[in-house]
GROMACS .gro file of C-alpha atoms in nm:
model
  262
    1MET     CA    1   1.055   1.506  -0.256
    2ILE     CA    2   0.755   1.511  -0.479
    3GLU     CA    3   0.815   1.555  -0.857
    4GLU     CA    4   0.501   1.756  -1.083
    5ALA     CA    5   0.301   1.522  -1.161
    6GLY     CA    6   0.281   1.519  -1.569
    7GLU     CA    7   0.290   1.241  -1.766
    8GLY     CA    8   0.687   1.172  -1.708
    9HIS     CA    9   0.664   1.213  -1.375
   10LEU     CA   10   0.355   0.960  -1.329
   11ALA     CA   11   0.449   0.639  -1.064
   12ILE     CA   12   0.097   0.512  -1.145
   13ASP     CA   13  -0.108   0.641  -1.468
   14THR     CA   14  -0.405   0.456  -1.548
   15HIS     CA   15  -0.692   0.546  -1.773
   16GLY     CA   16  -1.035   0.355  -1.796
   17LEU     CA   17  -0.948   0.113  -1.575
   18VAL     CA   18  -1.241  -0.197  -1.542
   19ARG     CA   19  -1.273  -0.518  -1.300
   20ARG     CA   20  -1.574  -0.735  -1.341
   21PHE     CA   21  -1.574  -1.020  -1.202
   22GLY     CA   22  -1.868  -1.196  -1.341
   23GLU     CA   23  -2.207  -0.970  -1.335
   24GLN     CA   24  -1.992  -0.768  -1.039
   25LEU     CA   25  -1.823  -0.456  -1.121
   26ALA     CA   26  -1.528  -0.407  -0.874
   27VAL     CA   27  -1.324  -0.137  -1.009
   28ASP     CA   28  -1.543   0.106  -1.310
   29GLY     CA   29  -1.348   0.345  -1.476
   30ILE     CA   30  -1.052   0.503  -1.286
   31ASP     CA   31  -0.779   0.721  -1.412
   32LEU     CA   32  -0.525   0.721  -1.130
   33ARG     CA   33  -0.225   1.009  -1.143
   34VAL     CA   34   0.025   0.883  -0.845
   35PRO     CA   35   0.296   1.128  -0.865
   36ARG     CA   36   0.701   0.997  -0.837
   37GLY     CA   37   0.832   1.044  -0.488
   38SER     CA   38   0.432   1.102  -0.367
   39PHE     CA   39   0.284   0.973  -0.015
   40TYR     CA   40  -0.067   0.840  -0.158
   41GLY     CA   41  -0.333   0.734   0.032
   42PHE     CA   42  -0.572   0.546  -0.152
   43LEU     CA   43  -0.897   0.502   0.029
   44GLY     CA   44  -1.258   0.386   0.036
   45GLU     CA   45  -1.470   0.172   0.218
   46ASN     CA   46  -1.487  -0.218   0.257
   47GLY     CA   47  -1.587  -0.337  -0.077
   48ALA     CA   48  -1.520   0.014  -0.285
   49GLY     CA   49  -1.275  -0.161  -0.484
   50LYS     CA   50  -0.876  -0.057  -0.357
   51SER     CA   51  -0.729  -0.439  -0.312
   52THR     CA   52  -0.890  -0.525  -0.641
   53THR     CA   53  -0.696  -0.209  -0.763
   54ILE     CA   54  -0.413  -0.301  -0.646
   55SER     CA   55  -0.457  -0.645  -0.786
   56MET     CA   56  -0.416  -0.484  -1.104
   57LEU     CA   57  -0.112  -0.252  -1.067
   58THR     CA   58   0.062  -0.536  -0.967
   59GLY     CA   59   0.049  -0.788  -1.234
   60VAL     CA   60  -0.191  -1.013  -0.975
   61LEU     CA   61  -0.501  -0.987  -1.145
   62ALA     CA   62  -0.567  -0.848  -1.565
   63PRO     CA   63  -0.784  -0.544  -1.634
   64THR     CA   64  -1.094  -0.645  -1.777
   65ALA     CA   65  -1.036  -0.260  -1.975
   66GLY     CA   66  -0.868   0.062  -1.951
   67THR     CA   67  -0.456   0.062  -1.989
   68MET     CA   68  -0.254   0.105  -1.662
   69ARG     CA   69   0.104   0.187  -1.644
   70VAL     CA   70   0.382   0.159  -1.342
   71LEU     CA   71   0.730   0.304  -1.322
   72GLY     CA   72   0.688   0.433  -1.710
   73ARG     CA   73   0.598   0.108  -1.801
   74GLU     CA   74   0.211  -0.073  -1.941
   75VAL     CA   75   0.137  -0.344  -1.733
   76THR     CA   76   0.033  -0.640  -1.918
   77GLY     CA   77   0.110  -1.058  -1.879
   78GLU     CA   78   0.279  -1.134  -1.615
   79ALA     CA   79   0.457  -0.794  -1.605
   80THR     CA   80   0.802  -0.937  -1.470
   81GLU     CA   81   0.997  -0.644  -1.526
   82VAL     CA   82   0.738  -0.404  -1.364
   83LYS     CA   83   0.771  -0.685  -1.032
   84ARG     CA   84   1.163  -0.677  -0.995
   85ARG     CA   85   1.111  -0.289  -0.948
   86ILE     CA   86   0.796  -0.287  -0.705
   87GLY     CA   87   0.761  -0.412  -0.340
   88VAL     CA   88   0.398  -0.523  -0.177
   89VAL     CA   89   0.275  -0.593   0.134
   90PRO     CA   90  -0.064  -0.734   0.045
   91ASP     CA   91  -0.365  -0.742   0.322
   92GLY     CA   92  -0.328  -1.111   0.453
   93MET     CA   93  -0.034  -1.164   0.392
   94LEU     CA   94   0.158  -1.497   0.357
   95LEU     CA   95   0.483  -1.593   0.547
   96PHE     CA   96   0.687  -1.876   0.605
   97ASP     CA   97   0.597  -1.964   0.949
   98ARG     CA   98   0.844  -2.256   0.987
   99LEU     CA   99   1.173  -2.025   0.847
  100THR     CA  100   1.337  -1.760   1.137
  101GLY     CA  101   1.266  -1.406   1.004
  102ARG     CA  102   1.610  -1.388   0.926
  103GLU     CA  103   1.546  -1.687   0.721
  104HIS     CA  104   1.252  -1.553   0.519
  105LEU     CA  105   1.442  -1.218   0.445
  106THR     CA  106   1.733  -1.394   0.310
  107PHE     CA  107   1.550  -1.639   0.110
  108VAL     CA  108   1.325  -1.348  -0.029
  109GLY     CA  109   1.597  -1.145  -0.164
  110ARG     CA  110   1.765  -1.441  -0.324
  111LEU     CA  111   1.440  -1.480  -0.517
  112PHE     CA  112   1.502  -1.111  -0.615
  113GLY     CA  113   1.818  -1.173  -0.789
  114LEU     CA  114   2.065  -1.094  -0.447
  115GLY     CA  115   2.371  -1.281  -0.403
  116ARG     CA  116   2.369  -1.467  -0.070
  117ALA     CA  117   2.659  -1.272   0.129
  118GLU     CA  118   2.427  -0.912   0.002
  119SER     CA  119   2.087  -1.093   0.067
  120ALA     CA  120   2.204  -1.175   0.443
  121ARG     CA  121   2.345  -0.828   0.531
  122ARG     CA  122   2.034  -0.653   0.365
  123ALA     CA  123   1.843  -0.901   0.627
  124ASP     CA  124   2.017  -0.826   0.937
  125GLU     CA  125   1.965  -0.432   0.822
  126LEU     CA  126   1.647  -0.421   0.787
  127LEU     CA  127   1.580  -0.632   1.146
  128GLU     CA  128   1.755  -0.356   1.285
  129ALA     CA  129   1.557  -0.049   1.140
  130MET     CA  130   1.249  -0.254   1.174
  131GLU     CA  131   1.360  -0.359   1.565
  132LEU     CA  132   1.338  -0.699   1.520
  133ALA     CA  133   1.712  -0.744   1.546
  134GLN     CA  134   1.677  -0.989   1.857
  135ASP     CA  135   1.406  -1.138   1.721
  136GLY     CA  136   1.583  -1.272   1.410
  137ARG     CA  137   1.678  -1.656   1.474
  138LYS     CA  138   1.310  -1.695   1.644
  139LEU     CA  139   1.086  -1.884   1.384
  140ILE     CA  140   0.810  -1.721   1.215
  141ALA     CA  141   0.557  -1.862   1.428
  142ASP     CA  142   0.656  -1.737   1.715
  143TYR     CA  143   0.637  -1.380   1.644
  144SER     CA  144   0.355  -1.120   1.733
  145PHE     CA  145   0.054  -0.991   1.379
  146GLY     CA  146   0.277  -0.643   1.456
  147MET     CA  147   0.631  -0.815   1.410
  148LYS     CA  148   0.494  -0.993   1.119
  149LYS     CA  149   0.382  -0.711   0.969
  150LYS     CA  150   0.693  -0.497   1.077
  151LEU     CA  151   0.868  -0.853   0.819
  152GLY     CA  152   0.649  -0.814   0.582
  153LEU     CA  153   0.707  -0.522   0.491
  154ALA     CA  154   1.101  -0.554   0.560
  155ALA     CA  155   1.072  -0.879   0.243
  156ALA     CA  156   0.933  -0.594   0.041
  157LEU     CA  157   1.237  -0.332   0.097
  158ILE     CA  158   1.500  -0.625   0.061
  159HIS     CA  159   1.511  -0.562  -0.313
  160GLY     CA  160   1.508  -0.183  -0.321
  161PRO     CA  161   1.227  -0.171  -0.521
  162GLU     CA  162   1.109   0.227  -0.644
  163LEU     CA  163   0.742   0.183  -0.595
  164LEU     CA  164   0.596   0.035  -0.250
  165PHE     CA  165   0.169  -0.114  -0.233
  166LEU     CA  166   0.090  -0.100   0.092
  167ASP     CA  167  -0.284  -0.240   0.156
  168GLU     CA  168  -0.324  -0.173   0.521
  169PRO     CA  169  -0.058  -0.200   0.682
  170PHE     CA  170  -0.148  -0.113   1.058
  171GLU     CA  171  -0.379  -0.323   1.054
  172GLY     CA  172  -0.446  -0.519   1.404
  173VAL     CA  173  -0.135  -0.336   1.496
  174ASP     CA  174  -0.077  -0.147   1.824
  175ALA     CA  175  -0.022   0.168   1.857
  176VAL     CA  176   0.348   0.134   1.914
  177ALA     CA  177   0.458  -0.099   1.673
  178LYS     CA  178   0.218   0.193   1.449
  179THR     CA  179   0.430   0.483   1.581
  180SER     CA  180   0.759   0.313   1.415
  181LEU     CA  181   0.601   0.167   1.131
  182THR     CA  182   0.486   0.495   1.033
  183ALA     CA  183   0.804   0.691   1.102
  184LEU     CA  184   1.004   0.449   0.867
  185LEU     CA  185   0.763   0.431   0.579
  186ALA     CA  186   0.852   0.830   0.636
  187GLY     CA  187   1.196   0.846   0.645
  188LEU     CA  188   1.204   0.614   0.309
  189VAL     CA  189   0.975   0.916   0.140
  190GLU     CA  190   1.177   1.149   0.247
  191ARG     CA  191   1.528   1.038   0.207
  192GLY     CA  192   1.522   0.884  -0.165
  193ARG     CA  193   1.306   0.821  -0.477
  194LEU     CA  194   1.045   0.565  -0.248
  195THR     CA  195   0.671   0.648  -0.409
  196VAL     CA  196   0.405   0.475  -0.158
  197PHE     CA  197   0.069   0.377  -0.241
  198LEU     CA  198  -0.105   0.298   0.054
  199THR     CA  199  -0.446   0.165   0.128
  200SER     CA  200  -0.590   0.221   0.455
  201HIS     CA  201  -0.864   0.321   0.714
  202VAL     CA  202  -0.673   0.462   0.983
  203LEU     CA  203  -0.743   0.820   0.837
  204GLU     CA  204  -0.545   1.007   1.116
  205VAL     CA  205  -0.221   0.795   1.010
  206VAL     CA  206  -0.315   0.893   0.638
  207GLU     CA  207  -0.346   1.230   0.685
  208ARG     CA  208  -0.022   1.256   0.870
  209LEU     CA  209   0.178   1.051   0.597
  210CYS     CA  210   0.038   1.128   0.285
  211SER     CA  211   0.087   1.424   0.068
  212HIS     CA  212  -0.148   1.280  -0.202
  213VAL     CA  213  -0.526   1.067  -0.157
  214GLY     CA  214  -0.736   0.942  -0.396
  215VAL     CA  215  -1.076   0.834  -0.334
  216ILE     CA  216  -1.320   0.491  -0.427
  217HIS     CA  217  -1.652   0.453  -0.414
  218LYS     CA  218  -1.854   0.179  -0.501
  219GLY     CA  219  -1.588   0.099  -0.768
  220ARG     CA  220  -1.531   0.479  -0.908
  221LEU     CA  221  -1.236   0.743  -0.837
  222VAL     CA  222  -1.473   1.039  -0.661
  223ALA     CA  223  -1.153   1.266  -0.558
  224GLN     CA  224  -0.811   1.260  -0.654
  225GLY     CA  225  -0.543   1.511  -0.594
  226THR     CA  226  -0.294   1.676  -0.288
  227LEU     CA  227  -0.430   1.617   0.024
  228GLU     CA  228  -0.530   1.998   0.131
  229SER     CA  229  -0.719   2.042  -0.219
  230VAL     CA  230  -0.891   1.732  -0.182
  231VAL     CA  231  -1.004   1.815   0.218
  232SER     CA  232  -1.033   2.261   0.035
  233ALA     CA  233  -1.297   2.085  -0.197
  234VAL     CA  234  -1.556   1.960   0.055
  235PRO     CA  235  -1.738   2.224   0.238
  236LEU     CA  236  -1.676   2.245   0.545
  237ALA     CA  237  -1.452   2.018   0.580
  238GLN     CA  238  -1.155   2.074   0.831
  239THR     CA  239  -0.987   1.712   0.816
  240LEU     CA  240  -0.945   1.444   0.600
  241ASN     CA  241  -1.188   1.249   0.774
  242ASP     CA  242  -1.484   1.515   0.707
  243ALA     CA  243  -1.422   1.488   0.346
  244PHE     CA  244  -1.393   1.118   0.313
  245VAL     CA  245  -1.743   1.088   0.511
  246HIS     CA  246  -1.876   1.372   0.270
  247LEU     CA  247  -1.753   1.202  -0.037
  248VAL     CA  248  -1.866   0.829   0.089
  249GLY     CA  249  -2.159   0.882   0.310
  250GLU     CA  250  -2.386   1.128   0.176
  251GLY     CA  251  -2.714   0.972   0.203
  252ARG     CA  252  -2.704   0.739   0.424
  253GLY     CA  253  -2.918   0.940   0.725
  254GLY     CA  254  -2.868   0.859   1.090
  255ALA     CA  255  -2.774   0.591   1.283
  256ARG     CA  256  -3.082   0.334   1.370
  257ALA     CA  257  -3.184   0.248   1.699
  258LEU     CA  258  -3.199  -0.150   1.762
  259SER     CA  259  -3.550  -0.226   1.901
  260PHE     CA  260  -3.412  -0.528   2.132
  261LEU     CA  261  -3.236  -0.203   2.350
  262PRO     CA  262  -3.387   0.058   2.539
   0.00000   0.00000   0.00000
């Protein structure tokens, strides 16, 4: 269930969020409002500032300016309390290849303070949910890319987070794995109090999953709201893809011909 997006009902609330890398302005004063219990799609082209924004929201990068509140708490310094309550599946995730899938999940659970028995119980339950039960005792080095994506998601869920950050979770994942992942994520939001903050270039999946979206272009937030309101605000747009292309692609012109091809 999605709560109304008043100040007390926001999973993420930022004001004037800025991040610079030297002279480069990666994120330019964005005001995010992500309702608790929503499935929020954060969209943009490569280099638009999506991953940088997630790094700030999760306490990995300090903002150059602006404020952030995540799950009602201001994110400052090491943000230890916030980090206990969130899960993160980063783009280019790192896993311990010389552990088995079950060992990896149990280890992550222990890092979050779960007891040994509870970590093992949750690991087995997650492996079953991810359709990895038969592979739980295999080394992660022998996992396919899609299996590693599923394991990374399981590791982000093992401590029972309230807010889940997913940075390109479907990149390089085959259609079968993508279908099972999207079904699992949709079910998690529908059944509990989990909020999901997703970045993805697969707009068809975003349109199917997300209740709310925000569009970032060259570091600036150019649209935000319910999926329906964002699409309907763009003249003649019928789909999220139509709206996205209009919002970030104006002024580019058509495709150019290559001189060396007929």
